[in-house]
Structures are given as structure tokens and as C-alpha cells.
Amino acid sequence: MCASTVSSKMLQTMGLMEGFRFEETLTGFKWIGSCALSLQERGYQVLLGYEEAIGFSCGGIIPDKDGISAIGLMATMVHSYYSMGKTLTSKLREIHQKYGEFVSNNGYYQCDDPAIVQRIISGMRNGGRYFEQVGGYSVESVRDLGTPGYDSTQDDKKPTLPTSASSPMVTFRFTNGGVAQFRASGTEPKFKYYIEMKGQPGEEKESVEQRLREMSGVILEHLLEPTKNGLIVPSSL
């Protein structure tokens, strides 16, 4: 399976527990589709490609976002589970009991000044001494997809995903199961954030949501400093 890096980490967790290969890509189905084709060329059967903005490529049918094949597969799943006395809701509950709840807080601030974006990203880099803690939350790993790039999980500290000077993305993984990712939109005056909290198997969703709310406020304030940087909360939020 493959998914963009800003998508939920549930597939990655499932892969680690079940032993199937999972690969992350950059944002967008051109990257997900290319990854799927590359995996197929290496002999893998690609079951799912996924993007957090509601896009699915199912079963290797089409290496792109495709709602028709997705709804066909969903209908097949409904029939199969119904024949076993289950529903999609009950099956999803089983999945969360086994792998944990994954709750996300994705959003953006309006920002018209590229210099402010660069200042925020530079602050996250902390002069190359990436933070070990953010607002009291311990950092497990950091990945920076700007140039020259950095990934604390790699032996050579170089990211496996492509880097870009004009479209950097910074990812913080925390020891409590949280992941926070930040990037500027390439087409709109927006600074985007993707924050997810992983619950423990059996932990109630409400508990995970509460931990996510508490952490999100702290992380956004410490890393983005919205008031100081003049970031604007969209009226729809």
C-alpha cells in the first residue's frame, strides 16, 4: 500500500503489524500513482493508494484517484460483511480496536507573504539543531524536505523523499504517537498543517481527540507563532 505523507499513518501502522510493504510519497496522486506502478514493476500487488483529501486508488485497477472503482470495491465490501453479519461501521470498530484510533486536525492559516513562510520554516530548523522537544512534547524524529534536506531516522540523515527549496515540508514525530507536518500551499496563500494523534488499541476515541486538541494548540503556538507572524485564521474555521 502507499499513501501521501500528509495522509493518516493508519496504513503504515497496519503494515508494521501485518508485515506488508508500505511506502510514503509526496502530496498528490501523480506521486502515489508513480509509486504504485513502481511497486508493481517490482512484483508487488498494490492494494490501495490513498490521499488524505479523499482520494483512493484501489486494487491496482487504475494508478490514479478513481471514484468509480472505489465505490465498486466498497459495494463488494458491504455485501461481504453483511453476509457475515457485519456492517462497515462494525468492521471499522474492529480495525480501531486492533490498530488504535487515528484522529487528525488538518487546517491552514492564510499567509500572503512568502518571507513569513520562510521565517517559520527557518524557525523550525533552529539553525540545523532541530528541536528535541516542542512545548513539552518529546520529539521522536524530524524530517525536512527542504534543501539540502534532513531525516533523523536515516543513517546518512538524508530524506528518501524528494526535496524542494521552493516547497519545503517539515515533519515532527512525537513519542506520544503524534505527528505534525507543515508546508506552504503551492497554489494558494495558505500555510497548511496536518496533525494526527494515534491512540492505543482499545483507547476510546474521545480520549484520543482530547489529547489531539491539547497537543495541537501547543504545537501550533510554539512552531508557527500565529499572532507574531500575522497568520490569519480562515473565517470558515
PDB file of C-alpha atoms in Angstrom:
ATOM      1  CA  MET A   1       0.000   0.000   0.000  1.00  0.00           C
ATOM      2  CA  CYS A   2       1.068   3.605  -0.479  1.00  0.00           C
ATOM      3  CA  ALA A   3      -0.150   6.999   0.665  1.00  0.00           C
ATOM      4  CA  SER A   4       0.980  10.605   0.635  1.00  0.00           C
ATOM      5  CA  THR A   5       2.973  11.653   3.659  1.00  0.00           C
ATOM      6  CA  VAL A   6       0.254  14.059   4.871  1.00  0.00           C
ATOM      7  CA  SER A   7      -2.295  11.228   4.968  1.00  0.00           C
ATOM      8  CA  SER A   8      -3.181   9.190   8.054  1.00  0.00           C
ATOM      9  CA  LYS A   9      -0.499   6.897   9.438  1.00  0.00           C
ATOM     10  CA  MET A  10      -3.023   4.087   9.941  1.00  0.00           C
ATOM     11  CA  LEU A  11      -1.885   2.241   6.803  1.00  0.00           C
ATOM     12  CA  GLN A  12       1.725   2.457   7.960  1.00  0.00           C
ATOM     13  CA  THR A  13       0.776   1.046  11.364  1.00  0.00           C
ATOM     14  CA  MET A  14      -1.164  -1.778   9.730  1.00  0.00           C
ATOM     15  CA  GLY A  15       1.825  -2.554   7.523  1.00  0.00           C
ATOM     16  CA  LEU A  16       4.180  -2.747  10.502  1.00  0.00           C
ATOM     17  CA  MET A  17       1.825  -5.049  12.394  1.00  0.00           C
ATOM     18  CA  GLU A  18       0.765  -7.261   9.483  1.00  0.00           C
ATOM     19  CA  GLY A  19       4.042  -7.397   7.572  1.00  0.00           C
ATOM     20  CA  PHE A  20       3.027  -5.822   4.270  1.00  0.00           C
ATOM     21  CA  ARG A  21       5.065  -3.158   2.482  1.00  0.00           C
ATOM     22  CA  PHE A  22       4.002   0.456   2.890  1.00  0.00           C
ATOM     23  CA  GLU A  23       5.545   3.453   1.142  1.00  0.00           C
ATOM     24  CA  GLU A  24       5.026   7.169   1.621  1.00  0.00           C
ATOM     25  CA  THR A  25       5.011   9.654  -1.240  1.00  0.00           C
ATOM     26  CA  LEU A  26       4.835  13.384  -1.688  1.00  0.00           C
ATOM     27  CA  THR A  27       1.401  15.002  -1.825  1.00  0.00           C
ATOM     28  CA  GLY A  28      -0.666  14.324  -4.945  1.00  0.00           C
ATOM     29  CA  PHE A  29      -1.784  11.345  -6.963  1.00  0.00           C
ATOM     30  CA  LYS A  30       0.932  11.792  -9.556  1.00  0.00           C
ATOM     31  CA  TRP A  31       3.315  10.660  -6.815  1.00  0.00           C
ATOM     32  CA  ILE A  32       1.008   7.963  -5.432  1.00  0.00           C
ATOM     33  CA  GLY A  33       0.323   6.552  -8.890  1.00  0.00           C
ATOM     34  CA  SER A  34       4.003   6.538  -9.797  1.00  0.00           C
ATOM     35  CA  CYS A  35       4.793   4.737  -6.552  1.00  0.00           C
ATOM     36  CA  ALA A  36       2.107   2.133  -7.251  1.00  0.00           C
ATOM     37  CA  LEU A  37       3.439   1.475 -10.755  1.00  0.00           C
ATOM     38  CA  SER A  38       6.985   1.183  -9.432  1.00  0.00           C
ATOM     39  CA  LEU A  39       5.878  -1.340  -6.810  1.00  0.00           C
ATOM     40  CA  GLN A  40       4.013  -3.355  -9.450  1.00  0.00           C
ATOM     41  CA  GLU A  41       7.108  -3.436 -11.650  1.00  0.00           C
ATOM     42  CA  ARG A  42       8.985  -4.927  -8.692  1.00  0.00           C
ATOM     43  CA  GLY A  43       6.417  -7.691  -8.325  1.00  0.00           C
ATOM     44  CA  TYR A  44       4.202  -6.261  -5.594  1.00  0.00           C
ATOM     45  CA  GLN A  45       0.417  -6.365  -5.664  1.00  0.00           C
ATOM     46  CA  VAL A  46      -0.712  -2.850  -4.758  1.00  0.00           C
ATOM     47  CA  LEU A  47      -3.976  -2.982  -2.825  1.00  0.00           C
ATOM     48  CA  LEU A  48      -4.504   0.692  -2.095  1.00  0.00           C
ATOM     49  CA  GLY A  49      -3.207   4.165  -2.842  1.00  0.00           C
ATOM     50  CA  TYR A  50      -4.562   6.872  -0.541  1.00  0.00           C
ATOM     51  CA  GLU A  51      -4.613  10.664  -0.190  1.00  0.00           C
ATOM     52  CA  GLU A  52      -5.988  12.438   2.885  1.00  0.00           C
ATOM     53  CA  ALA A  53      -8.079  14.785   0.724  1.00  0.00           C
ATOM     54  CA  ILE A  54     -10.454  11.881  -0.018  1.00  0.00           C
ATOM     55  CA  GLY A  55      -8.862  10.081  -2.935  1.00  0.00           C
ATOM     56  CA  PHE A  56      -8.410   6.351  -3.441  1.00  0.00           C
ATOM     57  CA  SER A  57      -6.795   4.068  -5.990  1.00  0.00           C
ATOM     58  CA  CYS A  58      -8.000   0.539  -5.287  1.00  0.00           C
ATOM     59  CA  GLY A  59      -6.674  -2.868  -6.196  1.00  0.00           C
ATOM     60  CA  GLY A  60      -4.223  -1.774  -8.872  1.00  0.00           C
ATOM     61  CA  ILE A  61      -7.102  -1.154 -11.297  1.00  0.00           C
ATOM     62  CA  ILE A  62      -6.135   2.426 -12.154  1.00  0.00           C
ATOM     63  CA  PRO A  63      -2.946   4.074 -10.805  1.00  0.00           C
ATOM     64  CA  ASP A  64      -4.806   7.307 -10.105  1.00  0.00           C
ATOM     65  CA  LYS A  65      -7.643   8.661  -7.980  1.00  0.00           C
ATOM     66  CA  ASP A  66     -10.761   6.887  -9.204  1.00  0.00           C
ATOM     67  CA  GLY A  67     -14.154   7.068  -7.507  1.00  0.00           C
ATOM     68  CA  ILE A  68     -15.856   4.539  -9.777  1.00  0.00           C
ATOM     69  CA  SER A  69     -13.594   1.614  -8.911  1.00  0.00           C
ATOM     70  CA  ALA A  70     -13.556   2.759  -5.266  1.00  0.00           C
ATOM     71  CA  ILE A  71     -17.336   2.678  -4.942  1.00  0.00           C
ATOM     72  CA  GLY A  72     -17.432  -0.698  -6.709  1.00  0.00           C
ATOM     73  CA  LEU A  73     -14.979  -2.099  -4.187  1.00  0.00           C
ATOM     74  CA  MET A  74     -16.934  -0.515  -1.336  1.00  0.00           C
ATOM     75  CA  ALA A  75     -20.136  -2.166  -2.535  1.00  0.00           C
ATOM     76  CA  THR A  76     -18.354  -5.532  -2.646  1.00  0.00           C
ATOM     77  CA  MET A  77     -17.130  -4.993   0.908  1.00  0.00           C
ATOM     78  CA  VAL A  78     -20.632  -4.123   2.111  1.00  0.00           C
ATOM     79  CA  HIS A  79     -22.017  -7.337   0.584  1.00  0.00           C
ATOM     80  CA  SER A  80     -19.220  -9.445   2.043  1.00  0.00           C
ATOM     81  CA  TYR A  81     -19.503  -8.046   5.571  1.00  0.00           C
ATOM     82  CA  TYR A  82     -23.304  -8.188   5.510  1.00  0.00           C
ATOM     83  CA  SER A  83     -23.131 -11.875   4.643  1.00  0.00           C
ATOM     84  CA  MET A  84     -21.047 -12.340   7.808  1.00  0.00           C
ATOM     85  CA  GLY A  85     -23.500 -10.411   9.940  1.00  0.00           C
ATOM     86  CA  LYS A  86     -21.315  -7.295   9.997  1.00  0.00           C
ATOM     87  CA  THR A  87     -21.577  -3.717   8.753  1.00  0.00           C
ATOM     88  CA  LEU A  88     -18.928  -1.237   7.622  1.00  0.00           C
ATOM     89  CA  THR A  89     -19.298   0.509  10.960  1.00  0.00           C
ATOM     90  CA  SER A  90     -18.755  -2.666  12.965  1.00  0.00           C
ATOM     91  CA  LYS A  91     -15.754  -3.601  10.799  1.00  0.00           C
ATOM     92  CA  LEU A  92     -14.239  -0.159  11.283  1.00  0.00           C
ATOM     93  CA  ARG A  93     -14.716  -0.584  15.027  1.00  0.00           C
ATOM     94  CA  GLU A  94     -12.784  -3.869  14.838  1.00  0.00           C
ATOM     95  CA  ILE A  95      -9.963  -2.121  12.965  1.00  0.00           C
ATOM     96  CA  HIS A  96      -9.723   0.624  15.575  1.00  0.00           C
ATOM     97  CA  GLN A  97      -9.733  -1.915  18.401  1.00  0.00           C
ATOM     98  CA  LYS A  98      -6.776  -3.687  16.795  1.00  0.00           C
ATOM     99  CA  TYR A  99      -4.684  -0.799  15.490  1.00  0.00           C
ATOM    100  CA  GLY A 100      -5.915   2.145  17.540  1.00  0.00           C
ATOM    101  CA  GLU A 101      -7.890   5.278  16.716  1.00  0.00           C
ATOM    102  CA  PHE A 102      -6.247   7.781  14.370  1.00  0.00           C
ATOM    103  CA  VAL A 103      -7.621  11.293  14.810  1.00  0.00           C
ATOM    104  CA  SER A 104      -6.488  14.253  12.746  1.00  0.00           C
ATOM    105  CA  ASN A 105      -6.579  18.033  12.884  1.00  0.00           C
ATOM    106  CA  ASN A 106      -5.801  19.361   9.422  1.00  0.00           C
ATOM    107  CA  GLY A 107      -6.122  23.007   8.533  1.00  0.00           C
ATOM    108  CA  TYR A 108      -4.357  26.159   7.410  1.00  0.00           C
ATOM    109  CA  TYR A 109      -3.647  29.793   8.099  1.00  0.00           C
ATOM    110  CA  GLN A 110      -3.858  32.485   5.445  1.00  0.00           C
ATOM    111  CA  CYS A 111      -0.457  33.945   4.704  1.00  0.00           C
ATOM    112  CA  ASP A 112       0.229  36.262   1.765  1.00  0.00           C
ATOM    113  CA  ASP A 113       3.918  36.860   2.440  1.00  0.00           C
ATOM    114  CA  PRO A 114       6.407  34.172   1.321  1.00  0.00           C
ATOM    115  CA  ALA A 115       9.015  35.750   3.600  1.00  0.00           C
ATOM    116  CA  ILE A 116       6.899  34.872   6.638  1.00  0.00           C
ATOM    117  CA  VAL A 117       6.640  31.263   5.452  1.00  0.00           C
ATOM    118  CA  GLN A 118      10.413  31.113   5.123  1.00  0.00           C
ATOM    119  CA  ARG A 119      10.834  32.613   8.582  1.00  0.00           C
ATOM    120  CA  ILE A 120       8.527  29.998  10.122  1.00  0.00           C
ATOM    121  CA  ILE A 121      10.301  27.125   8.366  1.00  0.00           C
ATOM    122  CA  SER A 122      13.670  28.554   9.375  1.00  0.00           C
ATOM    123  CA  GLY A 123      12.489  28.710  12.980  1.00  0.00           C
ATOM    124  CA  MET A 124      11.531  25.033  12.845  1.00  0.00           C
ATOM    125  CA  ARG A 125      15.044  24.219  11.640  1.00  0.00           C
ATOM    126  CA  ASN A 126      16.528  26.034  14.630  1.00  0.00           C
ATOM    127  CA  GLY A 127      19.808  26.647  12.852  1.00  0.00           C
ATOM    128  CA  GLY A 128      20.175  22.967  12.000  1.00  0.00           C
ATOM    129  CA  ARG A 129      19.718  21.900  15.636  1.00  0.00           C
ATOM    130  CA  TYR A 130      16.244  20.503  15.233  1.00  0.00           C
ATOM    131  CA  PHE A 131      14.120  20.559  18.381  1.00  0.00           C
ATOM    132  CA  GLU A 132      14.152  17.611  20.752  1.00  0.00           C
ATOM    133  CA  GLN A 133      11.056  18.998  22.461  1.00  0.00           C
ATOM    134  CA  VAL A 134       8.213  21.256  21.340  1.00  0.00           C
ATOM    135  CA  GLY A 135       6.122  22.791  24.090  1.00  0.00           C
ATOM    136  CA  GLY A 136       6.933  19.956  26.456  1.00  0.00           C
ATOM    137  CA  TYR A 137       6.232  17.199  23.908  1.00  0.00           C
ATOM    138  CA  SER A 138       9.248  14.989  23.215  1.00  0.00           C
ATOM    139  CA  VAL A 139      10.247  14.707  19.556  1.00  0.00           C
ATOM    140  CA  GLU A 140      10.989  11.201  18.265  1.00  0.00           C
ATOM    141  CA  SER A 141      12.171  12.184  14.782  1.00  0.00           C
ATOM    142  CA  VAL A 142      12.317  15.100  12.354  1.00  0.00           C
ATOM    143  CA  ARG A 143      12.225  15.166   8.568  1.00  0.00           C
ATOM    144  CA  ASP A 144      12.841  18.297   6.494  1.00  0.00           C
ATOM    145  CA  LEU A 145      12.072  18.110   2.779  1.00  0.00           C
ATOM    146  CA  GLY A 146      13.569  21.488   2.027  1.00  0.00           C
ATOM    147  CA  THR A 147      17.114  21.763   0.731  1.00  0.00           C
ATOM    148  CA  PRO A 148      19.532  20.195   1.406  1.00  0.00           C
ATOM    149  CA  GLY A 149      17.088  18.014   3.357  1.00  0.00           C
ATOM    150  CA  TYR A 150      17.276  16.149   6.639  1.00  0.00           C
ATOM    151  CA  ASP A 151      15.807  12.966   8.133  1.00  0.00           C
ATOM    152  CA  SER A 152      16.877  11.921  11.608  1.00  0.00           C
ATOM    153  CA  THR A 153      15.664   8.340  11.023  1.00  0.00           C
ATOM    154  CA  GLN A 154      18.143   7.699   8.203  1.00  0.00           C
ATOM    155  CA  ASP A 155      21.758   6.664   8.797  1.00  0.00           C
ATOM    156  CA  ASP A 156      23.028   9.326   6.391  1.00  0.00           C
ATOM    157  CA  LYS A 157      20.402  11.840   7.600  1.00  0.00           C
ATOM    158  CA  LYS A 158      19.153  12.288   4.038  1.00  0.00           C
ATOM    159  CA  PRO A 159      15.412  12.001   3.275  1.00  0.00           C
ATOM    160  CA  THR A 160      14.232   9.223   0.964  1.00  0.00           C
ATOM    161  CA  LEU A 161      11.535  11.514  -0.491  1.00  0.00           C
ATOM    162  CA  PRO A 162      12.420  14.295  -2.969  1.00  0.00           C
ATOM    163  CA  THR A 163      13.395  17.672  -1.508  1.00  0.00           C
ATOM    164  CA  SER A 164      12.499  21.140  -2.745  1.00  0.00           C
ATOM    165  CA  ALA A 165      13.807  24.593  -1.909  1.00  0.00           C
ATOM    166  CA  SER A 166      10.577  26.264  -3.069  1.00  0.00           C
ATOM    167  CA  SER A 167       8.135  23.819  -1.434  1.00  0.00           C
ATOM    168  CA  PRO A 168       9.651  22.614   1.829  1.00  0.00           C
ATOM    169  CA  MET A 169       7.745  20.356   4.218  1.00  0.00           C
ATOM    170  CA  VAL A 170       8.766  19.710   7.809  1.00  0.00           C
ATOM    171  CA  THR A 171       7.530  16.686   9.764  1.00  0.00           C
ATOM    172  CA  PHE A 172       7.811  16.159  13.514  1.00  0.00           C
ATOM    173  CA  ARG A 173       7.023  12.744  15.002  1.00  0.00           C
ATOM    174  CA  PHE A 174       6.469  12.693  18.749  1.00  0.00           C
ATOM    175  CA  THR A 175       6.975   9.942  21.303  1.00  0.00           C
ATOM    176  CA  ASN A 176       3.299  10.110  22.340  1.00  0.00           C
ATOM    177  CA  GLY A 177       2.145   8.944  18.883  1.00  0.00           C
ATOM    178  CA  GLY A 178       1.513  12.402  17.459  1.00  0.00           C
ATOM    179  CA  VAL A 179       2.703  13.572  14.039  1.00  0.00           C
ATOM    180  CA  ALA A 180       2.752  17.224  12.924  1.00  0.00           C
ATOM    181  CA  GLN A 181       3.528  18.270   9.355  1.00  0.00           C
ATOM    182  CA  PHE A 182       3.794  21.746   7.890  1.00  0.00           C
ATOM    183  CA  ARG A 183       4.026  23.107   4.368  1.00  0.00           C
ATOM    184  CA  ALA A 184       3.020  26.113   2.283  1.00  0.00           C
ATOM    185  CA  SER A 185       0.448  25.638  -0.449  1.00  0.00           C
ATOM    186  CA  GLY A 186       1.921  25.724  -3.928  1.00  0.00           C
ATOM    187  CA  THR A 187      -1.162  27.382  -5.445  1.00  0.00           C
ATOM    188  CA  GLU A 188      -2.820  29.484  -2.717  1.00  0.00           C
ATOM    189  CA  PRO A 189      -1.704  31.919   0.034  1.00  0.00           C
ATOM    190  CA  LYS A 190      -2.013  29.267   2.713  1.00  0.00           C
ATOM    191  CA  PHE A 191       0.295  27.744   5.292  1.00  0.00           C
ATOM    192  CA  LYS A 192      -1.007  24.236   5.920  1.00  0.00           C
ATOM    193  CA  TYR A 193      -0.706  21.938   8.892  1.00  0.00           C
ATOM    194  CA  TYR A 194      -1.542  18.267   9.325  1.00  0.00           C
ATOM    195  CA  ILE A 195      -1.575  16.989  12.899  1.00  0.00           C
ATOM    196  CA  GLU A 196      -2.554  13.442  13.808  1.00  0.00           C
ATOM    197  CA  MET A 197      -2.722  11.540  17.081  1.00  0.00           C
ATOM    198  CA  LYS A 198      -2.504   7.760  17.255  1.00  0.00           C
ATOM    199  CA  GLY A 199      -4.427   6.087  20.045  1.00  0.00           C
ATOM    200  CA  GLN A 200      -3.508   2.856  21.732  1.00  0.00           C
ATOM    201  CA  PRO A 201      -5.549  -0.237  20.796  1.00  0.00           C
ATOM    202  CA  GLY A 202      -8.687  -0.148  22.926  1.00  0.00           C
ATOM    203  CA  GLU A 203      -8.334   3.546  23.826  1.00  0.00           C
ATOM    204  CA  GLU A 204     -11.605   5.435  23.409  1.00  0.00           C
ATOM    205  CA  LYS A 205     -11.799   7.883  20.515  1.00  0.00           C
ATOM    206  CA  GLU A 206     -12.850  10.701  22.848  1.00  0.00           C
ATOM    207  CA  SER A 207      -9.607  10.279  24.786  1.00  0.00           C
ATOM    208  CA  VAL A 208      -7.505  10.446  21.617  1.00  0.00           C
ATOM    209  CA  GLU A 209      -9.435  13.513  20.423  1.00  0.00           C
ATOM    210  CA  GLN A 210      -8.783  15.267  23.728  1.00  0.00           C
ATOM    211  CA  ARG A 211      -5.051  14.545  23.541  1.00  0.00           C
ATOM    212  CA  LEU A 212      -5.013  15.811  19.955  1.00  0.00           C
ATOM    213  CA  ARG A 213      -6.791  19.056  20.869  1.00  0.00           C
ATOM    214  CA  GLU A 214      -4.392  19.761  23.709  1.00  0.00           C
ATOM    215  CA  MET A 215      -1.323  18.970  21.648  1.00  0.00           C
ATOM    216  CA  SER A 216      -2.465  20.854  18.530  1.00  0.00           C
ATOM    217  CA  GLY A 217      -2.857  24.135  20.381  1.00  0.00           C
ATOM    218  CA  VAL A 218       0.591  23.868  21.949  1.00  0.00           C
ATOM    219  CA  ILE A 219       2.369  22.754  18.760  1.00  0.00           C
ATOM    220  CA  LEU A 220       0.800  25.418  16.544  1.00  0.00           C
ATOM    221  CA  GLU A 221       1.581  28.180  19.025  1.00  0.00           C
ATOM    222  CA  HIS A 222       5.194  27.152  19.567  1.00  0.00           C
ATOM    223  CA  LEU A 223       6.158  26.385  15.970  1.00  0.00           C
ATOM    224  CA  LEU A 224       4.037  28.863  13.995  1.00  0.00           C
ATOM    225  CA  GLU A 225       3.577  31.749  16.465  1.00  0.00           C
ATOM    226  CA  PRO A 226       0.425  32.819  14.579  1.00  0.00           C
ATOM    227  CA  THR A 227      -0.053  36.204  16.285  1.00  0.00           C
ATOM    228  CA  LYS A 228       3.582  37.254  15.998  1.00  0.00           C
ATOM    229  CA  ASN A 229       3.724  36.205  12.328  1.00  0.00           C
ATOM    230  CA  GLY A 230       0.375  37.742  11.399  1.00  0.00           C
ATOM    231  CA  LEU A 231      -1.174  34.450  10.334  1.00  0.00           C
ATOM    232  CA  ILE A 232      -4.907  34.730   9.693  1.00  0.00           C
ATOM    233  CA  VAL A 233      -7.389  32.093  10.802  1.00  0.00           C
ATOM    234  CA  PRO A 234      -9.856  31.457   7.943  1.00  0.00           C
ATOM    235  CA  SER A 235     -13.398  32.601   8.723  1.00  0.00           C
ATOM    236  CA  SER A 236     -14.706  29.110   7.866  1.00  0.00           C
ATOM    237  CA  LEU A 237     -12.644  27.700  10.750  1.00  0.00           C
TER     238      LEU A 237
END
